[in-house]
Coordinates of C-alpha atoms and ligand atoms in Angstrom, one line a residue:
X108 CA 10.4 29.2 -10.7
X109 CA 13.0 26.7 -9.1
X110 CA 11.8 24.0 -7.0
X111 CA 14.1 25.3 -4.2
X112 CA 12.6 28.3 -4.3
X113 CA 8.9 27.3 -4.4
X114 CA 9.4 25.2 -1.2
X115 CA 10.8 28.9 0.1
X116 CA 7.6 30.7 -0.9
X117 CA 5.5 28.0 0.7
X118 CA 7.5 27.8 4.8
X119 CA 6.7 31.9 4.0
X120 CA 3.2 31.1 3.6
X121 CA 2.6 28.5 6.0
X122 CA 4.6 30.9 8.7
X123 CA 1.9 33.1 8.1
X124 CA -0.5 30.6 9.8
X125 CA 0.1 31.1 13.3
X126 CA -3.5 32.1 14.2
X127 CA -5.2 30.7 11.6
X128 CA -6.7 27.2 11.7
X129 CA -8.9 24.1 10.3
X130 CA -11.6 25.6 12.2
X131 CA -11.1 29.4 11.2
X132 CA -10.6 28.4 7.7
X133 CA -14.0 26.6 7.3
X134 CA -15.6 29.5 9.0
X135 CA -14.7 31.9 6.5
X136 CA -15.4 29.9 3.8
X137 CA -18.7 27.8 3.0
X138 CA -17.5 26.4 0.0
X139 CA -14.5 25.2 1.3
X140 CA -15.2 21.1 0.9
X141 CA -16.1 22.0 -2.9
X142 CA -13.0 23.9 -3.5
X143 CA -10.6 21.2 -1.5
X144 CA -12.4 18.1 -2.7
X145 CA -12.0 15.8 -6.4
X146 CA -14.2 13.4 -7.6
X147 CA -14.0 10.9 -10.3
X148 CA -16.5 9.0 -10.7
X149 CA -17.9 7.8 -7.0
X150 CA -14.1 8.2 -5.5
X151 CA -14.2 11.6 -3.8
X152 CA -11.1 12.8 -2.4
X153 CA -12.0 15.8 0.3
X154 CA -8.8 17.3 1.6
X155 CA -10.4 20.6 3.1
X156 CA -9.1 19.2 6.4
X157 CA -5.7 19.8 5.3
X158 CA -4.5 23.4 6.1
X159 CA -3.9 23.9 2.2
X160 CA -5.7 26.8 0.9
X161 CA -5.4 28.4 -2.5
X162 CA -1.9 30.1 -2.4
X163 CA -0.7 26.9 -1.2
X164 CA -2.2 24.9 -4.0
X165 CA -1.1 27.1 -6.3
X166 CA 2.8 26.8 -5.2
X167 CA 2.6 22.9 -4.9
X168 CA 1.0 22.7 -8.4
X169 CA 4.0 25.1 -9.9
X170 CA 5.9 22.6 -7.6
X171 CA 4.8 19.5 -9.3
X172 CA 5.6 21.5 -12.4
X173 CA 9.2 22.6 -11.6
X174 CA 10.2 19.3 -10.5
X175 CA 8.7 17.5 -13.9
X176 CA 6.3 15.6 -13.1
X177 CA 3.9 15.5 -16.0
X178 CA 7.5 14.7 -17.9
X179 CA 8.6 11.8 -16.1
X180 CA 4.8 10.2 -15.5
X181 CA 4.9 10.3 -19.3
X182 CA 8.0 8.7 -19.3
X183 CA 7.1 5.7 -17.3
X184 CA 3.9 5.1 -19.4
X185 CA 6.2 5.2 -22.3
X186 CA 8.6 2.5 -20.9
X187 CA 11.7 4.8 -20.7
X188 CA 14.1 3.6 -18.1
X189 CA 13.1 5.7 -15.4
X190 CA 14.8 3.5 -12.8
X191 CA 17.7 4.5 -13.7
X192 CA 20.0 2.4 -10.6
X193 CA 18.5 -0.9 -11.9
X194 CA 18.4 0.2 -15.5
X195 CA 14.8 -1.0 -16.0
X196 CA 11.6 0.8 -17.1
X197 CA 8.9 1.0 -15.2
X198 CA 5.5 -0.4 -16.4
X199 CA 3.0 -1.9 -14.2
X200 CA 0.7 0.3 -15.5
X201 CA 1.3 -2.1 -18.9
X202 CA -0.1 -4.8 -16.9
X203 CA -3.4 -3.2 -16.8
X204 CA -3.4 -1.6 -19.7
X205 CA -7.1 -2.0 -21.5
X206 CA -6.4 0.6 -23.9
X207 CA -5.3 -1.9 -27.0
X208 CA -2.6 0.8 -27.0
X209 CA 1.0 -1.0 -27.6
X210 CA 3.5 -0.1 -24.8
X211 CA 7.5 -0.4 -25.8
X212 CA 10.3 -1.5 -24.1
X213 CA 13.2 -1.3 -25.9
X214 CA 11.5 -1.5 -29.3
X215 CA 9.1 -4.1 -28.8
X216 CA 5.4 -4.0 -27.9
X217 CA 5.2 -6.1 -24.4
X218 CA 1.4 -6.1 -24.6
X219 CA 1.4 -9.5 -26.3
X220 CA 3.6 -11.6 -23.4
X221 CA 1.2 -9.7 -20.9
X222 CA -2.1 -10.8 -22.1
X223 CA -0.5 -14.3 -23.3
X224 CA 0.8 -14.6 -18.8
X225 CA -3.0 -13.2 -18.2
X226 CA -4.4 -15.7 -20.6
X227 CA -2.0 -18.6 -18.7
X228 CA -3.7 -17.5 -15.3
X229 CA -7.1 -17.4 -16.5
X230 CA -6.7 -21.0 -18.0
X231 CA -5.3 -22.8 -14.9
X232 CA -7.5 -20.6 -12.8
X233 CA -10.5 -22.2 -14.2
X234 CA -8.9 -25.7 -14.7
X235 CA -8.3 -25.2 -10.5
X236 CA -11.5 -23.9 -9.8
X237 CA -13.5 -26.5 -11.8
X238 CA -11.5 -29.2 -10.4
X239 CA -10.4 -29.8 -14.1
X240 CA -6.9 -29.6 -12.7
X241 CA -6.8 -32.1 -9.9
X242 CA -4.5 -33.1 -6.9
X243 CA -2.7 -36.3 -7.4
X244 CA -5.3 -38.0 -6.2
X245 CA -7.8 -36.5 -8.8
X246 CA -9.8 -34.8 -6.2
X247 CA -10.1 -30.7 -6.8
X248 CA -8.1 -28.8 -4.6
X249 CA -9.6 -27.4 -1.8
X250 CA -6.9 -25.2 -0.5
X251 CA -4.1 -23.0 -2.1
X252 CA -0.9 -21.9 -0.1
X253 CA 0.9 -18.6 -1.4
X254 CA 4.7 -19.2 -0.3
X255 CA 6.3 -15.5 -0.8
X256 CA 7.7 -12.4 1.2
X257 CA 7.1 -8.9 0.6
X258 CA 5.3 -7.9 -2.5
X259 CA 5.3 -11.6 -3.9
X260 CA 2.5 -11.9 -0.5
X261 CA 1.6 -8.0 0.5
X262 CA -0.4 -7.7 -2.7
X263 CA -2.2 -11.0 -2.9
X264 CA -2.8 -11.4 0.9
X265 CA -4.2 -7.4 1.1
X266 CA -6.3 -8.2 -2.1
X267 CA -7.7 -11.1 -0.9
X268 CA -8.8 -10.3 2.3
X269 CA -10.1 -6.9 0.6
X270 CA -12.3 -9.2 -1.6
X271 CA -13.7 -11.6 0.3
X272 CA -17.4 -11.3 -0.7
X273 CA -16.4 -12.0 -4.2
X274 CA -14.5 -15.9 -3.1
X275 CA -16.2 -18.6 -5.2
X276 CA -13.1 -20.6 -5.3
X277 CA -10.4 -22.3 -3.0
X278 CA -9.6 -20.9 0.5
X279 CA -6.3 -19.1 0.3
X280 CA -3.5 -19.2 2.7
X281 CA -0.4 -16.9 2.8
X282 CA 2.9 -18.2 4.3
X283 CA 5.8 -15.1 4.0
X284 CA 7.4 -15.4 7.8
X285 CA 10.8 -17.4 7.4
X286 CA 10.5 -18.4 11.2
X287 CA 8.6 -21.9 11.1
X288 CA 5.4 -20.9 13.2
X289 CA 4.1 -19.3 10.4
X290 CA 4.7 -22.6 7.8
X291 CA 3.8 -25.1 10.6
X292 CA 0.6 -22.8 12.4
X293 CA -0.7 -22.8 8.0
X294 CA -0.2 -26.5 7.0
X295 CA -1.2 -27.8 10.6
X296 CA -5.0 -27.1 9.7
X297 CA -4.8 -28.3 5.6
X298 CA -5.1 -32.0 4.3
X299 CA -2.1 -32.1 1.5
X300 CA -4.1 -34.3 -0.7
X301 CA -6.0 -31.5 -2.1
X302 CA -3.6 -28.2 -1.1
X303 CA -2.0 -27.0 -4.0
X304 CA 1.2 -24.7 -3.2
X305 CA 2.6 -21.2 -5.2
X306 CA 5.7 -20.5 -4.6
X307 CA 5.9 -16.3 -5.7
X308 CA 9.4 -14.6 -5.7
X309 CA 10.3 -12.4 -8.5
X310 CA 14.0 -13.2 -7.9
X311 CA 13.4 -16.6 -6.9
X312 CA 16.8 -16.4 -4.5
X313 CA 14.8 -14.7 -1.4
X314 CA 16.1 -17.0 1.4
X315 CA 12.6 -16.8 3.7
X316 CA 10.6 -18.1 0.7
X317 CA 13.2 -20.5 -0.3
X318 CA 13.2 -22.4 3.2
X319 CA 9.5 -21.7 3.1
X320 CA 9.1 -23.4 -0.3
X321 CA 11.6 -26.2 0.1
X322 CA 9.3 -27.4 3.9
X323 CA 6.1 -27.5 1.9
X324 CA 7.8 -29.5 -0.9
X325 CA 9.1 -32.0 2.1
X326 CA 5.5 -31.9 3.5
X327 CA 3.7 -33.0 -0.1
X328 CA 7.0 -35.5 -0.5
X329 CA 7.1 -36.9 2.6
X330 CA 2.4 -37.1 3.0
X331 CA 1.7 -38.1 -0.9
X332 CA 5.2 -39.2 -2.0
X333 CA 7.7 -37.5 -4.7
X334 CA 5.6 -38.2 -7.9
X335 CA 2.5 -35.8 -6.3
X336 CA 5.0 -32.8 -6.1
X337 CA 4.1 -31.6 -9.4
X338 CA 0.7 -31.9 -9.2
X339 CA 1.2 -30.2 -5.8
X340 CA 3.2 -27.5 -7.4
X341 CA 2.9 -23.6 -9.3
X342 CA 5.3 -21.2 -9.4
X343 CA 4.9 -17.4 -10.0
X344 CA 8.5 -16.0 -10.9
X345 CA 11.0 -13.4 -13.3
X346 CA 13.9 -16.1 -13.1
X347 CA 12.8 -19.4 -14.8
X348 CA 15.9 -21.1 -15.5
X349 CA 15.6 -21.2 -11.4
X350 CA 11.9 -22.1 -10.9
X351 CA 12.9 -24.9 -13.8
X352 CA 15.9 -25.9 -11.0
X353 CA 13.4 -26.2 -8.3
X354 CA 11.3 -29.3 -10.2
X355 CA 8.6 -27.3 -10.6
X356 CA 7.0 -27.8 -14.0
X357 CA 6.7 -25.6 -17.1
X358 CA 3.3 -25.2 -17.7
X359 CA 2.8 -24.7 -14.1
X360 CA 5.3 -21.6 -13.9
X361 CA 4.1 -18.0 -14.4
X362 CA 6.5 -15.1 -15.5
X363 CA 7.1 -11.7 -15.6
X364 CA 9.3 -8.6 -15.9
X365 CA 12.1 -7.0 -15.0
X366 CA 9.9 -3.5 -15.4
X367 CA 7.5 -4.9 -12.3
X368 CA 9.1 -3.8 -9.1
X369 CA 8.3 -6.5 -6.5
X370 CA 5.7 -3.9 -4.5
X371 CA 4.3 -3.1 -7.7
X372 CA 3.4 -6.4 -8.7
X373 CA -0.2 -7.5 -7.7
X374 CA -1.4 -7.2 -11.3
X375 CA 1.1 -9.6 -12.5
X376 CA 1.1 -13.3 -12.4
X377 CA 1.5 -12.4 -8.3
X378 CA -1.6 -11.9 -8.5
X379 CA -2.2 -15.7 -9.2
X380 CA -3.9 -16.4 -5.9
X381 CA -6.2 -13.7 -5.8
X382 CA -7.3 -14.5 -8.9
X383 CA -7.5 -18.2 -8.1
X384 CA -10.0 -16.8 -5.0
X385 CA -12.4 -14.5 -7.1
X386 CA -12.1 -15.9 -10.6
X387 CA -10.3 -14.3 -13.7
X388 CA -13.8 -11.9 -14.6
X389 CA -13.7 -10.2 -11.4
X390 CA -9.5 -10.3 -11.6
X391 CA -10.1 -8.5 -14.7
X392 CA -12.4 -5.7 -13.3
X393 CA -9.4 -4.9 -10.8
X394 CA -7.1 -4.3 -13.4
X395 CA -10.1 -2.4 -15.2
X396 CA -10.3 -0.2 -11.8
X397 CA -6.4 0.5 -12.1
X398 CA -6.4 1.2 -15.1
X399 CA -9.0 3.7 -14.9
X400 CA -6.9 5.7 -12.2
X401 CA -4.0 4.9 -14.7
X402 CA -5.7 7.0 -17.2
X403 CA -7.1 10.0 -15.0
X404 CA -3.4 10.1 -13.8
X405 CA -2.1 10.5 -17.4
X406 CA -4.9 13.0 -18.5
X407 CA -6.5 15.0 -15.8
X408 CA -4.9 18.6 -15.4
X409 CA -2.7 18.4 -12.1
X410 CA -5.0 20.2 -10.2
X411 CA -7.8 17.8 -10.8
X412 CA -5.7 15.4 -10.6
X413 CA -6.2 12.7 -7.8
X414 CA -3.0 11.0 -7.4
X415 CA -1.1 14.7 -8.2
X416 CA -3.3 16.3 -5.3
X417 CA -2.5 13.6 -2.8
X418 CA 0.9 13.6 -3.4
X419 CA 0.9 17.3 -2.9
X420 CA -0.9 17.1 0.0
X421 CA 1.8 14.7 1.1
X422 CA 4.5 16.9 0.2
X423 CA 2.4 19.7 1.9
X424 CA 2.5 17.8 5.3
X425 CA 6.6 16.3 5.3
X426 CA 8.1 19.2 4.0
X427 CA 6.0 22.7 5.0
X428 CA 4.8 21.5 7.9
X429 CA 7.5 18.8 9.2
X430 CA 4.9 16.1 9.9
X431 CA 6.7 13.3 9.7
X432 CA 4.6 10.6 10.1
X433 CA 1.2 9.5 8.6
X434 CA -2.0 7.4 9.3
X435 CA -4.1 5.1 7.0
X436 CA -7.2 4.4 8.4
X437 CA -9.3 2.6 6.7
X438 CA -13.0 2.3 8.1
X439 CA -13.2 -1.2 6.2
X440 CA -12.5 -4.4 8.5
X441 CA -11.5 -5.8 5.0
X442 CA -8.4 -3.5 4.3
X443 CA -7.5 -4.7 7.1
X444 CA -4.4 -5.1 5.4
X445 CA -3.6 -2.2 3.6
X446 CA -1.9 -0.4 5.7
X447 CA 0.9 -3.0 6.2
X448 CA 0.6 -2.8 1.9
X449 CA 1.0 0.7 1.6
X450 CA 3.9 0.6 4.1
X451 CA 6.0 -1.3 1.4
X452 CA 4.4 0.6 -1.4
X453 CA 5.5 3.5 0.2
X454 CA 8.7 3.2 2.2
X455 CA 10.6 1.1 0.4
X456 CA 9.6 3.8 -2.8
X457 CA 10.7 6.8 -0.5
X458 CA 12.5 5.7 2.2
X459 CA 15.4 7.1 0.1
X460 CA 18.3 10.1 1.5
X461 CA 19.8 10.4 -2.2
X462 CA 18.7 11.9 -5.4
X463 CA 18.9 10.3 -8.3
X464 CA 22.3 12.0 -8.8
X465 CA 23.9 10.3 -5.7
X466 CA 23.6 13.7 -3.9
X467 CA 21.9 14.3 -1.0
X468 CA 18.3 14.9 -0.9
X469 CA 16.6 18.7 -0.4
X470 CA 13.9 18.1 1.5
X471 CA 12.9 15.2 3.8
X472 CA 11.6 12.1 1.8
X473 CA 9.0 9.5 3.3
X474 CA 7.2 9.9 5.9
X475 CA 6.1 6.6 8.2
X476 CA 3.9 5.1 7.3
X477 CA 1.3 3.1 9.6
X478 CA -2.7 2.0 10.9
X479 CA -5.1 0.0 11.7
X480 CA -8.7 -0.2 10.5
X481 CA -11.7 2.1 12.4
X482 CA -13.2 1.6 14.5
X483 CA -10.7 -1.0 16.1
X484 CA -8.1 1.7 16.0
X485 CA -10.1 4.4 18.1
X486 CA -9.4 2.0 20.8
X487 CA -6.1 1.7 20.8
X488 CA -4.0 4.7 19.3
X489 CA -6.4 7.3 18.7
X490 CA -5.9 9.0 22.1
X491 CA -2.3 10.0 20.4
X492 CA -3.6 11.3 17.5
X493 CA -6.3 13.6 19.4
X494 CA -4.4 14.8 22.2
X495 CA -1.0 13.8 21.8
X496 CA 2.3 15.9 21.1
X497 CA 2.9 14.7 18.1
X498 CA 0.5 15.9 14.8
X499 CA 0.2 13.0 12.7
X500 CA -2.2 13.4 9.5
X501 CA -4.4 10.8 8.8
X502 CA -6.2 9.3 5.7
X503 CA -9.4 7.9 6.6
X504 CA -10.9 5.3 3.7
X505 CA -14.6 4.4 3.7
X506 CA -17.4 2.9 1.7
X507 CA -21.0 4.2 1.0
X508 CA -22.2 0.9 1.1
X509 CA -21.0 -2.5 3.0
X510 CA -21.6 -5.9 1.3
X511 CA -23.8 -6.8 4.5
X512 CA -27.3 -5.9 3.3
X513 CA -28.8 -7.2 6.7
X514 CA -26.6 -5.1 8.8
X515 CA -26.7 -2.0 7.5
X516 CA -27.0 -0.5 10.7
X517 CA -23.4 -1.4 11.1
X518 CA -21.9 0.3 8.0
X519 CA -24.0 3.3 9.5
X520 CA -22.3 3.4 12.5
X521 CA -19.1 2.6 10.8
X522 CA -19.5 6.3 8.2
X523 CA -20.8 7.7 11.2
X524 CA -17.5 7.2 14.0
X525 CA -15.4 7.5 10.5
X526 CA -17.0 11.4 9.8
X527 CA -16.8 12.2 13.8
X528 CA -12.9 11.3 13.7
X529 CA -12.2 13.4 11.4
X530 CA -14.5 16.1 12.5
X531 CA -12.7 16.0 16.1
X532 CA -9.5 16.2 14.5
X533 CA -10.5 19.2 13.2
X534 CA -12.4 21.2 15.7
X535 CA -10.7 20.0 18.4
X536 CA -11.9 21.4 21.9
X537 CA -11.0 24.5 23.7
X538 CA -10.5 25.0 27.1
X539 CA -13.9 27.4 27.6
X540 CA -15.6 24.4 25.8
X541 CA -14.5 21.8 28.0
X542 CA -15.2 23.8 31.4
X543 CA -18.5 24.6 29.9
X544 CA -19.3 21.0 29.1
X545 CA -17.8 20.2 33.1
X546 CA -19.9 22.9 33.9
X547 CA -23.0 21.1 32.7
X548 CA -22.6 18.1 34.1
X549 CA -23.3 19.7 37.6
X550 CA -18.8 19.5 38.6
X551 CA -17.9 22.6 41.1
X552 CA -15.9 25.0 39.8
X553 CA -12.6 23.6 41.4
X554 CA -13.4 20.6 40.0
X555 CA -14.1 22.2 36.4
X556 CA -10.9 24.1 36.7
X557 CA -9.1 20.6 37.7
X558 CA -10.3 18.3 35.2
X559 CA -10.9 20.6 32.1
X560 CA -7.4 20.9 30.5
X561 CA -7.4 17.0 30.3
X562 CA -10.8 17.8 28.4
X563 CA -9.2 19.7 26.0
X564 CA -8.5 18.6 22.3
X565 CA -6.2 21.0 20.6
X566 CA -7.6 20.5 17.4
X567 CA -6.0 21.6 14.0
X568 CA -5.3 18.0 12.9
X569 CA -5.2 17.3 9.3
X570 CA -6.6 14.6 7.6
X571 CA -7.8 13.3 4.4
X572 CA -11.1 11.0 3.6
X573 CA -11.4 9.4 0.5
X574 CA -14.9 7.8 -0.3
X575 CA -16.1 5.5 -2.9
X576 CA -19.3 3.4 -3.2
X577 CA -18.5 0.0 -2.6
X578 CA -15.3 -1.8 -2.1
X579 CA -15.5 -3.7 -5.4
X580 CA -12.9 -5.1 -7.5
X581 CA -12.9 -2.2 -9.9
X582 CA -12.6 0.2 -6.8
X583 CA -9.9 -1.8 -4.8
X584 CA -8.0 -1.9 -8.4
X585 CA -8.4 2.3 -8.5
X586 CA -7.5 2.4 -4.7
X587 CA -4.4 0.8 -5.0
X588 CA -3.3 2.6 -8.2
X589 CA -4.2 6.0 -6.8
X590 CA -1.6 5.1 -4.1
X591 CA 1.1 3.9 -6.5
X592 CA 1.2 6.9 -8.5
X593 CA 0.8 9.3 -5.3
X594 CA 3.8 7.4 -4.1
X595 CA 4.8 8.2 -7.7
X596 CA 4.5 12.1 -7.4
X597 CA 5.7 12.4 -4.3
X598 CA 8.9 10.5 -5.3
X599 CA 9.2 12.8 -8.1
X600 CA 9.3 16.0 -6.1
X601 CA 12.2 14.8 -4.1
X602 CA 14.0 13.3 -7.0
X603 CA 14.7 10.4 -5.7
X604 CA 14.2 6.7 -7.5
X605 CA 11.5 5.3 -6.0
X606 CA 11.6 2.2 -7.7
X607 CA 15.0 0.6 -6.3
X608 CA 15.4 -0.8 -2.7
X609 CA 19.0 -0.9 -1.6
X610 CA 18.3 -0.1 1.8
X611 CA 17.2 -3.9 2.2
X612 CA 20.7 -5.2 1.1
X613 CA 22.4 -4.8 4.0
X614 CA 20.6 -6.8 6.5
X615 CA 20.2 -9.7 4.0
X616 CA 23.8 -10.1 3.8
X617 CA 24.6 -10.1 7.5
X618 CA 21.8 -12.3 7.7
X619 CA 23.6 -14.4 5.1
X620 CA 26.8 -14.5 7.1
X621 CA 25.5 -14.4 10.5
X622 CA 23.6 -18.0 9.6
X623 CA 26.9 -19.7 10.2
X624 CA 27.4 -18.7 13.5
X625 CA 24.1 -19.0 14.7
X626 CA 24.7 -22.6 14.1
X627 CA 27.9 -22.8 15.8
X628 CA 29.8 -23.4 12.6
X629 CA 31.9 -20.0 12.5
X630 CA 33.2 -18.1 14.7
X631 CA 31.5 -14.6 15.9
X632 CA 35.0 -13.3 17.0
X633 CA 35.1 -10.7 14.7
X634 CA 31.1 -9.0 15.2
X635 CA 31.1 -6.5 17.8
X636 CA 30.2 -6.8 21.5
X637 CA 26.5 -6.6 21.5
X638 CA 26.3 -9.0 18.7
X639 CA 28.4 -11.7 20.0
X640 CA 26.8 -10.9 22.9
X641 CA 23.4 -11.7 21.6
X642 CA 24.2 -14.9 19.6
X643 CA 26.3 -16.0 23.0
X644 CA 22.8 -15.6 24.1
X645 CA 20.6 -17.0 22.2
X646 CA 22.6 -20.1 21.2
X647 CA 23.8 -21.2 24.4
Ligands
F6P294 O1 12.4 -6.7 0.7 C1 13.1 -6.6 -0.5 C2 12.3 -7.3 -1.7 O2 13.2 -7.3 -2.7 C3 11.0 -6.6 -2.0 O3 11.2 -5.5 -2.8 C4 10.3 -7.7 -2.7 O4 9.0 -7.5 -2.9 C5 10.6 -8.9 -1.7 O5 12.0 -8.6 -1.3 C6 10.4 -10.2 -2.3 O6 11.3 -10.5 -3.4 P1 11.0 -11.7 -4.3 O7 9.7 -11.6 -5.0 O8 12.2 -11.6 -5.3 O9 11.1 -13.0 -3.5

């Protein structure tokens, strides 16, 4: 059946809904979490608080049929140039890859430069961590800075903090912001004898990490003098012949591909920090843990298949349902991060109004992305996703197990407000159960009647939880890729490229000829009102 006509059949089915809800649903069927949930391995996946059920499944799975997916995954594992506007294939799962399989681009086998760049890592990883490779002064290096901007620091800065319990090296710092708090508020608290920089841009052009790069190169000039700058240096990069321009030496500089998009590239040499924190063995087990989702992706029948079912679930929510907005919750203080991650893993994949043919999209594409980590986030915004207008599906992470053996009773209350959330998403509360509750607490009936609609939760909320035992390595490395190929499907269904992001081109080059006038050295005569407004402004 046509796509167009299988997201027909399911607005038919979901308008047959009206009355029926979470709470009906799990009513008439006990075994509902077994049918709606997946598990490989520990990572469950329980989306029986979604309002799929199994006509619906069955039309998104013909769905993810009709619109090819099990064709084109295939084709990005096989390196075919399935970013077609940059002309590139697509092949971080090649950077993970454990099979001993070769993987071709363009005839050739780019397994060997992979493991050689993973071997270069490892190397100066250990010769950092050992102190073997020393600051100028031949002390170890105490600190390391990452200098980069969107997935040359969203990666290694999410990772990081994700992985804390498994530092035995350096402390790590991230600078990305180009406006100088972030530079000055980072290098304020570190000695420069024994702070060793990274300078991460695929492109090596991007202005922020440019300015960034060329202020920390003044600071270890201008503290230990010119001759400590290479000692002082790395670089992680796609465009040598311009890391080689920047003084920075050779066997300090760290390539790779065209075929890693930027927000796809934690598993590359971008990864150099991260694995600078937690050592290359425990690097190695996160690309282990991706690859592991990489190879479930490529082989589990669609309906078993994790990264299929939550991208159907997403497509299930945008699309049939018109949500258009979506919440990561992670009940971990250490992914912290990840929602801020997956907002460029996912928006700048499917943030897209074209099909790969330059026409117009069908169906609406990305939903927003955004969150916090529980319980923080039940303070804040929570009180919008219970009882607000708006419906916004949310994706709760959690652990089994914490890494904080003595405070257990934490991680128990943690599961426990992470369970109830999505439990009072669900069920909601009606009006007769709020007056009753009023009605216990001793209120009169004019006050029960007064206060109970402001009681009432209207329930019906979808969301998603997604266990696993332990954030380790292996599981943050399967966390991620889950994501990256849901991003994957869900891109696929709408037919868009989600591997290009031209919709950031724009703003970079009125940035680029805006500079100018913000300094007062060309005129803003010909920018419209607000603008000249604005800069009149700010640089009087
Ligand atoms: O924001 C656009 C973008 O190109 C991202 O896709 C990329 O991750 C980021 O800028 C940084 O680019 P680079 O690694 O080339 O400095």
């Amino acid at each position: 059946m046509a796509q167009s006509s299988l997201f027909e059949k399911l607005a038919a089915h979901a308008a047959t809904f009206e009355d029926r809800s979470l709470r009906t649903l799990f009513a008439q069927d006990p075994e509902r979490f077994a049918k709606f949930s997946v598990k490989q391995d520990d990572l469950l996946i329980d989306f029986s608080k979604t309002l799929l059920d199994d006509t619906a499944l069955d039309l998104l799975i013909e769905l993810a049929e009709a619109s090819n997916v099990p064709q084109r995954r295939d084709a990005m594992f096989a390196g075919e140039k399935i970013n077609e506007t940059e002309d590139r294939a697509v092949l971080h799962t090649a950077l993970r890859n454990r099979s001993g399989e070769p993987v071709m681009v363009d005839g050739q086998d780019v397994m060997p430069d992979v493991f050689a760049v993973l071997n270069a890592m490892a190397d100066f990883c250990d010769g950092i961590r050992s102190g073997d490779i020393a600051a100028a002064n031949g002390q170890a290096f105490t600190d390391v800075v990452n200098i980069g901007i969107g997935g040359s620091d969203l990666g290694p800065v999410m990772t990081t903090l994700a992985l804390s319990p498994y530092h035995d090296g350096p402390a790590l710092h991230y600078v990305s912001n180009v406006d100088g708090a972030h530079i000055a508020d980072t290098l304020a608290e570190l000695d420069p004898a024994t702070t060793l920089i990274i300078v991460a841009s695929k492109t090596f052009t991007t202005i922020e990490t440019m300015t960034n790069a060329q202020t920390a190169r003044r600071w270890i000039a201008e503290t230990l003098g010119e001759d400590a700058v290479g000692d002082h240096f790395a670089a992680v990069s796609t465009a040598l012949d311009k890391v080689a321009a920047f003084g920075i030496q050779e066997d300090r500089v760290f390539g790779f591909w065209d075929w890693v998009g930027g927000r796809y590239s934690v598993w590359s040499a971008i990864g150099l920090p991260l694995m600078i924190a937690i050592g290359p063995d425990a690097f190695n087990e996160f690309l282990d843990g991706a690859h592991s989702m990489d190879q479930h992706f490529a082989d589990a029948p669609l309906r078993e298949n994790l990264p299929v079912l939550m991208g159907l679930v997403g497509v299930w929510n945008r699309d049939v349902l018109g949500h258009s907005a979506r919440a990561v919750l992670p009940y971990d203080q250490r992914l912290a991060r990840l929602p801020a991650y997956l907002q460029q893993l996912d928006m700048e994949s499917n943030g897209k109004r074209v099909k790969l043919s330059g026409a117009p999209v069908d169906q609406e594409t990305g939903p927003l992305v955004w969150g916090e980590p529980g319980t923080n986030g039940q303070h804040a915004f929570y009180q919008l996703l219970h009882q607000g207008t708006t419906v916004i599906p949310c994706e709760f992470i959690v652990a089994a197990k914490g890494h904080e053996d003595d405070l257990a009773h934490h991680h128990e209350m943690l599961v426990a407000n992470c369970l109830a959330q999505s439990e009072a998403l669900m069920l909601g509360r009606t009006l007769e159960e709020a007056k009753a509750l009023l009605k216990a607490s001793g209120l009169s009936d004019a006050e029960v009647d007064r206060l109970a609609p402001h009681k009432v939760f209207p329930g019906n909320r979808p969301s998603v939880t997604i266990v696993h035992d332990q954030l380790t390595p292996f599981a943050l490395g399967r966390l991620i890729a889950l994501y990256e190929h849901r991003v994957f499907v869900e891109g696929t269904i709408w037919g868009i490229n989600s591997f290009d992001q031209w919709g950031v081109e724009l703003g970079k080059e009125l940035a680029t000829a805006l500079l100018p006038m913000v300094k007062g050295e060309a005129s803003a005569e010909a920018k419209d009102s607000s603008t000249r407004g604005l800069l009149a402004t700010l640089t009087s």
